[in-house]
PDB file of C-alpha atoms in Angstrom:
ATOM      1  CA  ALA L  22       5.099 -13.577 -10.631  1.00 69.00           C
ATOM      2  CA  GLN L  23       2.597 -10.777 -10.503  1.00 76.00           C
ATOM      3  CA  SER L  24       4.076  -7.313 -11.132  1.00 88.00           C
ATOM      4  CA  VAL L  25       2.770  -3.772 -11.443  1.00 94.00           C
ATOM      5  CA  SER L  26       4.523  -1.009 -13.400  1.00 95.00           C
ATOM      6  CA  GLN L  27       3.945   2.698 -13.102  1.00 96.00           C
ATOM      7  CA  HIS L  28       5.542   4.542 -15.975  1.00 87.00           C
ATOM      8  CA  ASN L  29       6.345   7.875 -14.392  1.00 87.00           C
ATOM      9  CA  HIS L  30       8.195   8.314 -11.133  1.00 91.00           C
ATOM     10  CA  HIS L  31       7.634  12.062 -10.979  1.00 95.00           C
ATOM     11  CA  VAL L  32       5.104  14.362 -12.615  1.00 97.00           C
ATOM     12  CA  ILE L  33       5.042  18.142 -12.299  1.00 97.00           C
ATOM     13  CA  LEU L  34       2.145  20.138 -13.643  1.00 96.00           C
ATOM     14  CA  SER L  35       0.245  23.368 -13.087  1.00 97.00           C
ATOM     15  CA  GLU L  36      -3.208  23.772 -11.579  1.00 96.00           C
ATOM     16  CA  ALA L  37      -6.058  23.130 -14.036  1.00 96.00           C
ATOM     17  CA  ALA L  38      -3.872  20.880 -16.162  1.00 97.00           C
ATOM     18  CA  SER L  39      -5.058  17.375 -16.932  1.00 97.00           C
ATOM     19  CA  LEU L  40      -3.399  14.397 -15.280  1.00 97.00           C
ATOM     20  CA  GLU L  41      -2.954  10.861 -16.523  1.00 97.00           C
ATOM     21  CA  LEU L  42      -0.876   8.283 -14.673  1.00 97.00           C
ATOM     22  CA  GLY L  43      -0.067   5.005 -16.345  1.00 97.00           C
ATOM     23  CA  CYS L  44      -0.315   1.578 -14.711  1.00 97.00           C
ATOM     24  CA  ASN L  45       0.322  -1.784 -16.318  1.00 96.00           C
ATOM     25  CA  TYR L  46       0.233  -5.173 -14.667  1.00 93.00           C
ATOM     26  CA  SER L  47       1.383  -8.606 -15.623  1.00 89.00           C
ATOM     27  CA  TYR L  48      -1.052 -11.270 -14.571  1.00 80.00           C
ATOM     28  CA  GLY L  49      -3.090 -13.504 -16.807  1.00 74.00           C
ATOM     29  CA  GLY L  50      -5.920 -14.312 -14.468  1.00 80.00           C
ATOM     30  CA  THR L  51      -8.869 -12.310 -13.204  1.00 85.00           C
ATOM     31  CA  VAL L  52      -7.689  -9.302 -11.241  1.00 88.00           C
ATOM     32  CA  ASN L  53      -8.947  -6.577  -8.955  1.00 90.00           C
ATOM     33  CA  LEU L  54      -7.384  -3.160  -9.530  1.00 93.00           C
ATOM     34  CA  PHE L  55      -6.860  -0.247  -7.172  1.00 95.00           C
ATOM     35  CA  TRP L  56      -5.418   3.224  -7.005  1.00 97.00           C
ATOM     36  CA  TYR L  57      -4.230   4.480  -3.623  1.00 96.00           C
ATOM     37  CA  VAL L  58      -3.096   8.010  -2.801  1.00 96.00           C
ATOM     38  CA  GLN L  59      -0.748   9.215  -0.074  1.00 94.00           C
ATOM     39  CA  TYR L  60      -0.935  12.924   0.703  1.00 94.00           C
ATOM     40  CA  PRO L  61       2.091  14.474   2.430  1.00 91.00           C
ATOM     41  CA  GLY L  62       2.256  13.311   6.026  1.00 88.00           C
ATOM     42  CA  GLN L  63      -0.807  11.093   5.731  1.00 90.00           C
ATOM     43  CA  HIS L  64      -1.495   7.398   5.376  1.00 90.00           C
ATOM     44  CA  LEU L  65      -2.373   5.565   2.183  1.00 93.00           C
ATOM     45  CA  GLN L  66      -6.000   6.054   1.188  1.00 94.00           C
ATOM     46  CA  LEU L  67      -8.110   4.258  -1.377  1.00 94.00           C
ATOM     47  CA  LEU L  68      -8.858   6.478  -4.374  1.00 96.00           C
ATOM     48  CA  LEU L  69     -10.860   4.019  -6.450  1.00 95.00           C
ATOM     49  CA  LYS L  70     -11.167   0.331  -7.278  1.00 93.00           C
ATOM     50  CA  TYR L  71     -12.265  -1.943 -10.095  1.00 93.00           C
ATOM     51  CA  PHE L  72     -13.648  -5.431  -9.560  1.00 90.00           C
ATOM     52  CA  SER L  73     -15.993  -5.985 -12.504  1.00 89.00           C
ATOM     53  CA  GLY L  74     -18.570  -4.281 -14.718  1.00 92.00           C
ATOM     54  CA  ASP L  75     -18.102  -0.855 -16.303  1.00 94.00           C
ATOM     55  CA  PRO L  76     -14.374  -0.525 -17.070  1.00 95.00           C
ATOM     56  CA  LEU L  77     -14.536   3.221 -16.434  1.00 97.00           C
ATOM     57  CA  VAL L  78     -14.429   3.675 -12.682  1.00 96.00           C
ATOM     58  CA  LYS L  79     -15.055   6.911 -10.856  1.00 96.00           C
ATOM     59  CA  GLY L  80     -13.435   7.580  -7.516  1.00 94.00           C
ATOM     60  CA  ILE L  81     -13.187  10.325  -4.970  1.00 92.00           C
ATOM     61  CA  LYS L  82     -12.058  13.895  -5.650  1.00 94.00           C
ATOM     62  CA  GLY L  83     -12.847  13.804  -9.364  1.00 95.00           C
ATOM     63  CA  PHE L  84     -10.499  10.962 -10.239  1.00 97.00           C
ATOM     64  CA  GLU L  85     -11.370   8.186 -12.644  1.00 97.00           C
ATOM     65  CA  ALA L  86      -9.577   5.175 -14.071  1.00 98.00           C
ATOM     66  CA  GLU L  87     -10.115   3.000 -17.107  1.00 97.00           C
ATOM     67  CA  PHE L  88      -9.495  -0.727 -17.170  1.00 95.00           C
ATOM     68  CA  ILE L  89      -8.357  -1.911 -20.597  1.00 95.00           C
ATOM     69  CA  LYS L  90      -8.087  -5.667 -20.367  1.00 91.00           C
ATOM     70  CA  SER L  91      -6.373  -6.122 -23.733  1.00 92.00           C
ATOM     71  CA  LYS L  92      -3.600  -3.747 -22.672  1.00 93.00           C
ATOM     72  CA  PHE L  93      -3.347  -4.956 -19.067  1.00 93.00           C
ATOM     73  CA  SER L  94      -3.690  -1.315 -18.084  1.00 95.00           C
ATOM     74  CA  PHE L  95      -5.531   0.694 -15.439  1.00 97.00           C
ATOM     75  CA  ASN L  96      -4.633   4.342 -16.024  1.00 97.00           C
ATOM     76  CA  LEU L  97      -5.696   7.071 -13.624  1.00 98.00           C
ATOM     77  CA  ARG L  98      -7.024  10.397 -14.901  1.00 97.00           C
ATOM     78  CA  LYS L  99      -8.231  13.736 -13.637  1.00 97.00           C
ATOM     79  CA  PRO L 100      -9.346  16.427 -16.094  1.00 97.00           C
ATOM     80  CA  SER L 101      -8.273  19.409 -13.997  1.00 97.00           C
ATOM     81  CA  VAL L 102      -5.905  19.090 -11.047  1.00 97.00           C
ATOM     82  CA  GLN L 103      -5.703  21.272  -7.981  1.00 96.00           C
ATOM     83  CA  TRP L 104      -2.773  22.132  -5.762  1.00 96.00           C
ATOM     84  CA  SER L 105      -4.274  19.781  -3.144  1.00 96.00           C
ATOM     85  CA  ASP L 106      -3.761  16.835  -5.507  1.00 97.00           C
ATOM     86  CA  THR L 107      -0.048  16.976  -4.738  1.00 97.00           C
ATOM     87  CA  ALA L 108       0.622  13.465  -3.449  1.00 97.00           C
ATOM     88  CA  GLU L 109       2.102  10.097  -4.286  1.00 97.00           C
ATOM     89  CA  TYR L 110      -0.144   7.749  -6.244  1.00 98.00           C
ATOM     90  CA  PHE L 111       0.120   3.964  -6.166  1.00 97.00           C
ATOM     91  CA  CYS L 112      -1.477   1.442  -8.456  1.00 97.00           C
ATOM     92  CA  ALA L 113      -2.136  -1.980  -6.906  1.00 95.00           C
ATOM     93  CA  VAL L 114      -3.421  -5.319  -8.165  1.00 92.00           C
ATOM     94  CA  ASN L 115      -4.571  -8.527  -6.618  1.00 87.00           C
ATOM     95  CA  ALA L 116      -5.517 -11.788  -8.204  1.00 80.00           C
ATOM     96  CA  ARG L 117      -8.980 -12.885  -7.222  1.00 71.00           C
ATOM     97  CA  ALA L 118      -7.768 -16.425  -6.784  1.00 67.00           C
ATOM     98  CA  ALA L 119      -5.082 -15.273  -4.351  1.00 66.00           C
ATOM     99  CA  GLY L 120      -7.302 -13.599  -1.804  1.00 63.00           C
ATOM    100  CA  ASN L 121      -6.647 -10.022  -0.829  1.00 67.00           C
ATOM    101  CA  LYS L 122      -2.867  -9.957  -1.317  1.00 81.00           C
ATOM    102  CA  LEU L 123      -1.962  -6.672  -3.021  1.00 88.00           C
ATOM    103  CA  THR L 124       0.992  -6.065  -5.310  1.00 92.00           C
ATOM    104  CA  PHE L 125       1.855  -2.376  -5.565  1.00 95.00           C
ATOM    105  CA  GLY L 126       3.551  -0.399  -8.279  1.00 95.00           C
ATOM    106  CA  GLY L 127       6.513   1.814  -7.459  1.00 95.00           C
ATOM    107  CA  GLY L 128       4.394   4.950  -7.129  1.00 96.00           C
ATOM    108  CA  THR L 129       4.271   8.275  -8.960  1.00 97.00           C
ATOM    109  CA  ARG L 130       4.984  11.515  -7.150  1.00 97.00           C
ATOM    110  CA  VAL L 131       2.755  14.285  -8.449  1.00 97.00           C
ATOM    111  CA  LEU L 132       3.532  17.918  -7.755  1.00 97.00           C
ATOM    112  CA  VAL L 133       0.906  20.470  -8.698  1.00 97.00           C
ATOM    113  CA  LYS L 134       2.232  24.005  -8.898  1.00 95.00           C
ATOM    114  CA  PRO L 135      -0.198  26.710  -7.755  1.00 88.00           C
TER     115      PRO L 135
ATOM    116  CA  GLU R  17     -14.536   4.993  12.606  1.00 65.00           C
ATOM    117  CA  ALA R  18     -11.099   4.966  14.179  1.00 79.00           C
ATOM    118  CA  GLY R  19      -8.329   4.076  11.767  1.00 92.00           C
ATOM    119  CA  VAL R  20      -5.484   1.635  11.966  1.00 96.00           C
ATOM    120  CA  ALA R  21      -3.174   2.620  14.811  1.00 96.00           C
ATOM    121  CA  GLN R  22       0.566   2.034  14.692  1.00 97.00           C
ATOM    122  CA  SER R  23       3.381   2.827  17.067  1.00 97.00           C
ATOM    123  CA  PRO R  24       5.963   4.119  17.268  1.00 97.00           C
ATOM    124  CA  ARG R  25       5.915   6.625  14.389  1.00 96.00           C
ATOM    125  CA  TYR R  26       9.689   6.760  14.199  1.00 97.00           C
ATOM    126  CA  LYS R  27      12.490   4.519  15.379  1.00 97.00           C
ATOM    127  CA  ILE R  28      16.237   4.835  15.060  1.00 97.00           C
ATOM    128  CA  ILE R  29      18.463   1.910  16.002  1.00 97.00           C
ATOM    129  CA  GLU R  30      21.924   0.623  15.240  1.00 96.00           C
ATOM    130  CA  LYS R  31      22.478  -2.408  13.071  1.00 95.00           C
ATOM    131  CA  ARG R  32      22.303  -5.740  14.874  1.00 96.00           C
ATOM    132  CA  GLN R  33      19.889  -4.319  17.441  1.00 97.00           C
ATOM    133  CA  SER R  34      16.317  -5.540  17.707  1.00 97.00           C
ATOM    134  CA  VAL R  35      13.122  -3.545  17.211  1.00 98.00           C
ATOM    135  CA  ALA R  36       9.374  -4.150  17.489  1.00 98.00           C
ATOM    136  CA  PHE R  37       6.395  -2.428  15.929  1.00 97.00           C
ATOM    137  CA  TRP R  38       2.811  -2.552  17.111  1.00 97.00           C
ATOM    138  CA  CYS R  39      -0.436  -2.372  15.168  1.00 97.00           C
ATOM    139  CA  ASN R  40      -4.060  -2.122  16.263  1.00 97.00           C
ATOM    140  CA  PRO R  41      -6.429  -2.709  13.321  1.00 96.00           C
ATOM    141  CA  ILE R  42      -9.862  -1.246  12.769  1.00 95.00           C
ATOM    142  CA  SER R  43     -12.379  -2.905  15.071  1.00 93.00           C
ATOM    143  CA  GLY R  44     -14.005  -5.904  13.419  1.00 91.00           C
ATOM    144  CA  HIS R  45     -11.338  -6.331  10.738  1.00 93.00           C
ATOM    145  CA  ALA R  46     -10.292  -9.954  10.745  1.00 92.00           C
ATOM    146  CA  THR R  47      -7.515  -9.595   8.195  1.00 92.00           C
ATOM    147  CA  LEU R  48      -4.281  -7.793   9.051  1.00 95.00           C
ATOM    148  CA  TYR R  49      -1.285  -7.104   6.835  1.00 95.00           C
ATOM    149  CA  TRP R  50       2.275  -5.891   7.385  1.00 97.00           C
ATOM    150  CA  TYR R  51       4.046  -4.171   4.497  1.00 97.00           C
ATOM    151  CA  GLN R  52       7.584  -2.896   4.054  1.00 97.00           C
ATOM    152  CA  GLN R  53       7.982   0.276   1.988  1.00 95.00           C
ATOM    153  CA  ILE R  54      11.545   1.116   1.036  1.00 94.00           C
ATOM    154  CA  LEU R  55      12.192   4.707  -0.058  1.00 90.00           C
ATOM    155  CA  GLY R  56      11.206   5.184  -3.699  1.00 87.00           C
ATOM    156  CA  GLN R  57       9.281   1.927  -3.930  1.00 90.00           C
ATOM    157  CA  GLY R  58       5.741   0.759  -3.407  1.00 93.00           C
ATOM    158  CA  PRO R  59       4.717  -1.227  -0.319  1.00 95.00           C
ATOM    159  CA  LYS R  60       5.692  -4.902  -0.336  1.00 95.00           C
ATOM    160  CA  LEU R  61       3.615  -7.420   1.613  1.00 95.00           C
ATOM    161  CA  LEU R  62       5.541  -9.143   4.398  1.00 97.00           C
ATOM    162  CA  ILE R  63       2.817 -11.129   6.115  1.00 96.00           C
ATOM    163  CA  GLN R  64      -0.967 -11.507   6.115  1.00 94.00           C
ATOM    164  CA  PHE R  65      -3.039 -12.739   9.061  1.00 94.00           C
ATOM    165  CA  GLN R  66      -6.598 -13.997   9.056  1.00 91.00           C
ATOM    166  CA  ASN R  67      -7.675 -13.618  12.687  1.00 89.00           C
ATOM    167  CA  ASN R  68      -4.656 -15.108  14.514  1.00 87.00           C
ATOM    168  CA  GLY R  69      -3.556 -17.438  11.721  1.00 91.00           C
ATOM    169  CA  VAL R  70      -0.951 -16.717   9.047  1.00 93.00           C
ATOM    170  CA  VAL R  71      -2.336 -16.700   5.500  1.00 90.00           C
ATOM    171  CA  ASP R  72       0.793 -15.645   3.620  1.00 91.00           C
ATOM    172  CA  ASP R  73       4.322 -15.063   4.879  1.00 94.00           C
ATOM    173  CA  SER R  74       6.141 -15.989   1.693  1.00 91.00           C
ATOM    174  CA  GLN R  75       8.001 -12.661   1.507  1.00 92.00           C
ATOM    175  CA  LEU R  76       8.903 -12.427   5.187  1.00 96.00           C
ATOM    176  CA  PRO R  77      12.670 -12.831   5.828  1.00 95.00           C
ATOM    177  CA  LYS R  78      12.120 -15.402   8.522  1.00 95.00           C
ATOM    178  CA  ASP R  79      15.736 -15.521   9.654  1.00 95.00           C
ATOM    179  CA  ARG R  80      15.338 -12.062  11.189  1.00 97.00           C
ATOM    180  CA  PHE R  81      11.679 -11.024  10.962  1.00 98.00           C
ATOM    181  CA  SER R  82       8.826 -12.407  13.029  1.00 97.00           C
ATOM    182  CA  ALA R  83       5.225 -11.385  13.552  1.00 97.00           C
ATOM    183  CA  GLU R  84       2.388 -12.495  15.724  1.00 96.00           C
ATOM    184  CA  ARG R  85      -1.266 -11.767  16.284  1.00 94.00           C
ATOM    185  CA  LEU R  86      -2.009 -13.846  19.340  1.00 82.00           C
ATOM    186  CA  LYS R  87      -5.602 -12.872  20.098  1.00 87.00           C
ATOM    187  CA  GLY R  88      -6.653 -12.043  16.575  1.00 85.00           C
ATOM    188  CA  VAL R  89      -6.633  -8.286  17.158  1.00 92.00           C
ATOM    189  CA  ASP R  90      -3.339  -6.430  17.799  1.00 96.00           C
ATOM    190  CA  SER R  91      -0.192  -7.503  16.053  1.00 97.00           C
ATOM    191  CA  THR R  92       3.527  -7.019  16.544  1.00 97.00           C
ATOM    192  CA  LEU R  93       6.295  -7.197  13.968  1.00 98.00           C
ATOM    193  CA  LYS R  94       9.848  -7.777  15.185  1.00 98.00           C
ATOM    194  CA  ILE R  95      13.237  -7.534  13.537  1.00 98.00           C
ATOM    195  CA  GLN R  96      16.188  -9.192  15.218  1.00 97.00           C
ATOM    196  CA  PRO R  97      18.942  -8.469  14.365  1.00 96.00           C
ATOM    197  CA  ALA R  98      18.389  -5.430  12.156  1.00 96.00           C
ATOM    198  CA  LYS R  99      20.440  -4.823   9.023  1.00 96.00           C
ATOM    199  CA  LEU R 100      21.056  -1.562   7.174  1.00 96.00           C
ATOM    200  CA  GLU R 101      18.769  -2.664   4.339  1.00 96.00           C
ATOM    201  CA  ASP R 102      15.843  -2.881   6.777  1.00 97.00           C
ATOM    202  CA  SER R 103      15.588   0.918   6.788  1.00 97.00           C
ATOM    203  CA  ALA R 104      12.063   1.512   5.527  1.00 97.00           C
ATOM    204  CA  VAL R 105       8.535   2.457   6.528  1.00 96.00           C
ATOM    205  CA  TYR R 106       6.602  -0.464   7.991  1.00 98.00           C
ATOM    206  CA  LEU R 107       2.903  -0.230   7.234  1.00 97.00           C
ATOM    207  CA  CYS R 108       0.065  -2.079   8.866  1.00 97.00           C
ATOM    208  CA  ALA R 109      -3.266  -2.475   7.111  1.00 96.00           C
ATOM    209  CA  SER R 110      -6.523  -4.230   7.892  1.00 95.00           C
ATOM    210  CA  SER R 111      -9.643  -5.289   6.033  1.00 92.00           C
ATOM    211  CA  LEU R 112     -12.936  -7.023   6.631  1.00 89.00           C
ATOM    212  CA  ASP R 113     -13.002 -10.786   6.295  1.00 75.00           C
ATOM    213  CA  ARG R 114     -14.833 -10.826   2.989  1.00 68.00           C
ATOM    214  CA  ALA R 115     -13.672 -11.050  -0.580  1.00 67.00           C
ATOM    215  CA  ASN R 116     -12.593  -7.888  -2.348  1.00 72.00           C
ATOM    216  CA  GLN R 117     -12.624  -5.664   0.705  1.00 81.00           C
ATOM    217  CA  PRO R 118     -10.363  -2.620   0.511  1.00 86.00           C
ATOM    218  CA  GLN R 119      -7.401  -2.414   2.852  1.00 91.00           C
ATOM    219  CA  HIS R 120      -7.161   0.457   5.330  1.00 94.00           C
ATOM    220  CA  PHE R 121      -3.646   1.608   6.159  1.00 95.00           C
ATOM    221  CA  GLY R 122      -2.042   3.053   9.261  1.00 96.00           C
ATOM    222  CA  ASP R 123       0.454   5.921   9.271  1.00 94.00           C
ATOM    223  CA  GLY R 124       3.392   3.551   9.401  1.00 96.00           C
ATOM    224  CA  THR R 125       6.587   3.349  11.431  1.00 97.00           C
ATOM    225  CA  ARG R 126       9.657   4.889   9.839  1.00 96.00           C
ATOM    226  CA  LEU R 127      12.701   2.808  10.789  1.00 97.00           C
ATOM    227  CA  SER R 128      16.223   4.108  10.338  1.00 97.00           C
ATOM    228  CA  ILE R 129      19.189   1.792  10.851  1.00 96.00           C
ATOM    229  CA  LEU R 130      22.518   3.442  11.638  1.00 93.00           C
TER     230      LEU R 130
END
């Protein structure tokens, strides 16, 4: 069965620090990869996605993610976080052969201290 | 564009009672999803509709959960009877009827079972 693992449940860091959130998936076929973000009191929003092509994907708000096929990973990065990046971040995967069904990781809560 | 609308935002019931949630997807989105998000976990797909037909309900506990999308637009999700372990946020999402389209999420309904 398809599964998605996010390594850290909670991350606390100061403004201007760099952020990297790990995501690994277990699926042998061709996959689409996503990062969603949920700001406090808001709905889930798409941060970025990877379908094919350049494995380094740039999303909104200065976020980027790198797809490393050999490691089954899709880690999210931001060079310098802001207090407004405080949110919960979810990695999600779907198998292209299985339509648009998403499997989510458990999420990582990020707290940025001002 | 208007987002995915869900109601109610919050619901508190006692175990063994029944409850229903409503979702209105983004106009023109043929695909609709219901997810269950238990505290501390990522969303888990319960059921996926393509217009008014069910595409995937493999993770729907059919002995107590039911969902319908009669006219291919709005959808309702029902739980009858509710159990304590059904306490969660129920998320509705929608997407265009094309491959690799991102899902747009509503604010969710937070259900508490007493």
